Amino acid sequence: MTPPMTLSDWENLARNLRLPNRPLIDGKSVEGRAPALAALNPATGQTLTHISACAEEDIDRAVAAARRTFESGVWRDMARAERKKRLLKLAELINTHQNELALLETLDMGKPIGDTLAYDIPEAARTYAWYAETIDKQYDEIAPTDSHSLATITREPLGVVAAVVPWNYPLLMATWKVAPALAMGNSVVLKPAEQSCLTALRLGELALEADIPAGVLNIVPGTGPVAGQALGLHNDVDCLAFTGSTQTGKRFMQYSGQSNLKQVWLECGGKSPHIIFDDCPDLDRAALAAAIGIFNNQGEVCIAGSRLYVQAGVYDAFMQKLDALAQTMQPGNPLDPKTMMGAIVDERQLDKVLGYIRQGQEQGAHLRLGGERVRTETGGYYIQPTIFECPTQNLGIVREEIFGPVLAATRFETEEQALGMANDSTYGLGSGLWTADLSRAHRVSRKLRAGLVWVNCYFDGDVTVPFGGVKQLGFGRDKSLHALDKYSALKTTWIKLA
Ligand code: NAD
């Protein structure tokens, strides 16, 4: 057995790592016509490389390549067993390039190498494999017509799917869209976030290596207002799958209305409540889940349990346990396998998070733990795990998505009070509750206005279940068989029998 990699192993590997930095259009590495983007390492603030970025005409080329491959049938009409084989091959290639992809993700985005290695990359591989397996297991329908007719209801790919994704789980968020879209037979144009293009570009190369035909998966790095908008407004894009902020999500609805009424699927922001009742079956486990729920991935998680509600009877004991756990999750070098919390993605996000910390103090919240920028000598963007106790729900840190390691905790007395506060949000993605009372678990789960409810756990799940929410989180669902619906249209064929 090979021994686990150490910090110096990763540093050595990083020194010799090839950084993909050009758009991939129609199977070719091309020069984009927009000003290049700097790929920064959030752990040091240093430039890793410059990414050649796409202008509107590059987006036109990518969409044209996707359209041509779709209409040619080279992917859509490929024998299902063969399409499945190639998508499985992509999954396998992701697994065999696990170290390289994990390192690219960590360098580009600042998250701990332990996390990219244990979760982001293998989960992406599992997702491609899972959707590959659906390809030859989908059945269509025959309608119950009279005996003089035959009506079939078939599911067909949409055509050109554009995916616009954020920086917090770059490869995985892309995969949640690309895998089901490809499995349905569509051609895809993927635009990664400005801050995190590296794994998307490598994914495009691996797809070619897996014999997914040139032009079926195009990767177009670029800025939101240029490349993202060009995709949103494009008249030849049939479907736009978006993950990112609510503000940008709203723009994509407008782009669709201004152009060709393309289908738009939105997975946007969150401010998820995590409720600990007095009868919590295991306070230690709950405290660990609450700590991971907000500090994992530096709090840059759409389902982060950023609003914590703890019932009065266990409040003090619970918060002490949480403090102790948070202390053990201080930020460190993302390349160190022991690091549990890495660097914030860039200086803009760092300033945003620090701004919320200041605002919380000014608005009267009690800063219980953390609140400081640390490791400044590295040049990187690190913030301590931060816990606020909130006397009221009328605070920016309770109401708005911070997307950083900042927890807003509130004490409550009754179930009704907890539910009222939990549902008092414009968002509705994740939610969690801890109780030993089965009736309460069902009752509260039903009343929580959220797409995901965790009972006596937090963050658990896999590709088999839908991921999405309600209210201003948007209405798309990633993962599970339901995601295939987003990338297909139903066709009715009515045949008059002689
Ligand atoms: P963002 O909205 O700024 O950017 C997301 C993507 O949209 C990027 O690719 C960006 O280039 C593009 N974009 C930005 N402005 C655009 C414009 N004017 N026109 C077209 N495209 C544009 O979001 P972000 O800061 O990258 O990501 C953080 C957000 O993502 C958070 O709100 C988080 O909650 C959300 N998120 C949601 C989920 C989910 O499943 N619901 C998962 C991860 C992240």
mmCIF file of C-alpha atoms and ligand atoms in Angstrom, residues 164-168 173 176 191-194 222-225 228-229 242-246 248 251-252 255 267-270 302 401 403 429 467 473, ligand 1:
data_model
loop_
_atom_site.group_PDB
_atom_site.id
_atom_site.type_symbol
_atom_site.label_atom_id
_atom_site.label_comp_id
_atom_site.label_asym_id
_atom_site.label_seq_id
_atom_site.Cartn_x
_atom_site.Cartn_y
_atom_site.Cartn_z
ATOM 1 C CA VAL A 164 -23.000 28.129 -15.898
ATOM 2 C CA VAL A 165 -21.535 27.199 -12.533
ATOM 3 C CA PRO A 166 -19.967 28.750 -9.391
ATOM 4 C CA TRP A 167 -16.549 28.397 -7.783
ATOM 5 C CA ASN A 168 -17.269 26.662 -4.497
ATOM 6 C CA MET A 173 -21.258 21.565 -9.600
ATOM 7 C CA TRP A 176 -24.164 17.658 -11.550
ATOM 8 C CA LYS A 191 -18.843 27.945 -18.437
ATOM 9 C CA PRO A 192 -16.886 27.658 -15.191
ATOM 10 C CA ALA A 193 -16.678 30.566 -12.749
ATOM 11 C CA GLU A 194 -13.910 33.128 -13.325
ATOM 12 C CA GLY A 222 -14.883 33.727 -19.297
ATOM 13 C CA THR A 223 -16.489 36.390 -17.183
ATOM 14 C CA GLY A 224 -20.123 36.334 -16.168
ATOM 15 C CA PRO A 225 -21.086 39.605 -17.835
ATOM 16 C CA GLY A 228 -22.205 33.981 -19.102
ATOM 17 C CA GLN A 229 -24.498 36.619 -20.546
ATOM 18 C CA PHE A 242 -27.330 27.607 -13.614
ATOM 19 C CA THR A 243 -25.868 27.333 -10.133
ATOM 20 C CA GLY A 244 -24.776 30.528 -8.428
ATOM 21 C CA SER A 245 -26.150 33.521 -6.587
ATOM 22 C CA THR A 246 -29.827 34.421 -6.542
ATOM 23 C CA THR A 248 -27.382 36.206 -11.141
ATOM 24 C CA ARG A 251 -30.687 37.674 -14.664
ATOM 25 C CA PHE A 252 -30.843 34.320 -16.436
ATOM 26 C CA TYR A 255 -31.985 36.642 -20.590
ATOM 27 C CA GLU A 267 -30.027 26.535 -8.124
ATOM 28 C CA CYS A 268 -29.163 29.683 -6.212
ATOM 29 C CA GLY A 269 -28.257 30.866 -2.734
ATOM 30 C CA GLY A 270 -29.148 29.555 0.709
ATOM 31 C CA CYS A 302 -24.949 26.738 -0.517
ATOM 32 C CA GLU A 401 -26.118 34.686 2.634
ATOM 33 C CA PHE A 403 -20.870 32.389 2.073
ATOM 34 C CA LEU A 429 -32.557 25.034 0.356
ATOM 35 C CA PHE A 467 -30.788 18.399 -4.574
ATOM 36 C CA LEU A 473 -33.153 29.267 -3.969
HETATM 37 P P1 NAD B 1 -22.315 34.135 -9.112
HETATM 38 O O1 NAD B 1 -23.786 34.220 -9.322
HETATM 39 O O2 NAD B 1 -21.560 35.385 -8.948
HETATM 40 O O3 NAD B 1 -21.622 33.359 -10.335
HETATM 41 C C1 NAD B 1 -22.070 32.097 -10.753
HETATM 42 C C2 NAD B 1 -21.804 31.957 -12.244
HETATM 43 O O4 NAD B 1 -22.566 32.937 -12.927
HETATM 44 C C3 NAD B 1 -20.338 32.202 -12.620
HETATM 45 O O5 NAD B 1 -19.975 31.303 -13.643
HETATM 46 C C4 NAD B 1 -20.347 33.622 -13.117
HETATM 47 O O6 NAD B 1 -19.340 33.893 -14.070
HETATM 48 C C5 NAD B 1 -21.726 33.728 -13.760
HETATM 49 N N1 NAD B 1 -22.217 35.097 -13.806
HETATM 50 C C6 NAD B 1 -21.969 36.094 -12.919
HETATM 51 N N2 NAD B 1 -22.566 37.238 -13.319
HETATM 52 C C7 NAD B 1 -23.203 36.956 -14.483
HETATM 53 C C8 NAD B 1 -23.985 37.727 -15.389
HETATM 54 N N3 NAD B 1 -24.222 39.012 -15.190
HETATM 55 N N4 NAD B 1 -24.494 37.107 -16.481
HETATM 56 C C9 NAD B 1 -24.242 35.798 -16.707
HETATM 57 N N5 NAD B 1 -23.494 35.027 -15.903
HETATM 58 C C10 NAD B 1 -22.982 35.594 -14.786
HETATM 59 O O7 NAD B 1 -22.118 33.137 -7.893
HETATM 60 P P2 NAD B 1 -20.721 32.688 -7.235
HETATM 61 O O8 NAD B 1 -20.253 33.800 -6.377
HETATM 62 O O9 NAD B 1 -19.837 32.125 -8.265
HETATM 63 O O10 NAD B 1 -21.183 31.457 -6.340
HETATM 64 C C11 NAD B 1 -21.712 31.595 -5.071
HETATM 65 C C12 NAD B 1 -23.212 31.406 -5.106
HETATM 66 O O11 NAD B 1 -23.533 30.120 -5.649
HETATM 67 C C13 NAD B 1 -23.814 31.419 -3.720
HETATM 68 O O12 NAD B 1 -24.961 32.224 -3.723
HETATM 69 C C14 NAD B 1 -24.187 29.953 -3.472
HETATM 70 O O13 NAD B 1 -25.226 29.754 -2.564
HETATM 71 C C15 NAD B 1 -24.543 29.513 -4.842
HETATM 72 N N6 NAD B 1 -24.492 28.050 -4.941
HETATM 73 C C16 NAD B 1 -25.676 27.368 -5.010
HETATM 74 C C17 NAD B 1 -25.686 25.979 -5.064
HETATM 75 C C18 NAD B 1 -26.994 25.213 -5.175
HETATM 76 O O14 NAD B 1 -26.972 24.029 -5.474
HETATM 77 N N7 NAD B 1 -28.113 25.857 -4.958
HETATM 78 C C19 NAD B 1 -24.475 25.273 -5.075
HETATM 79 C C20 NAD B 1 -23.281 26.006 -5.000
HETATM 80 C C21 NAD B 1 -23.310 27.395 -4.935
#
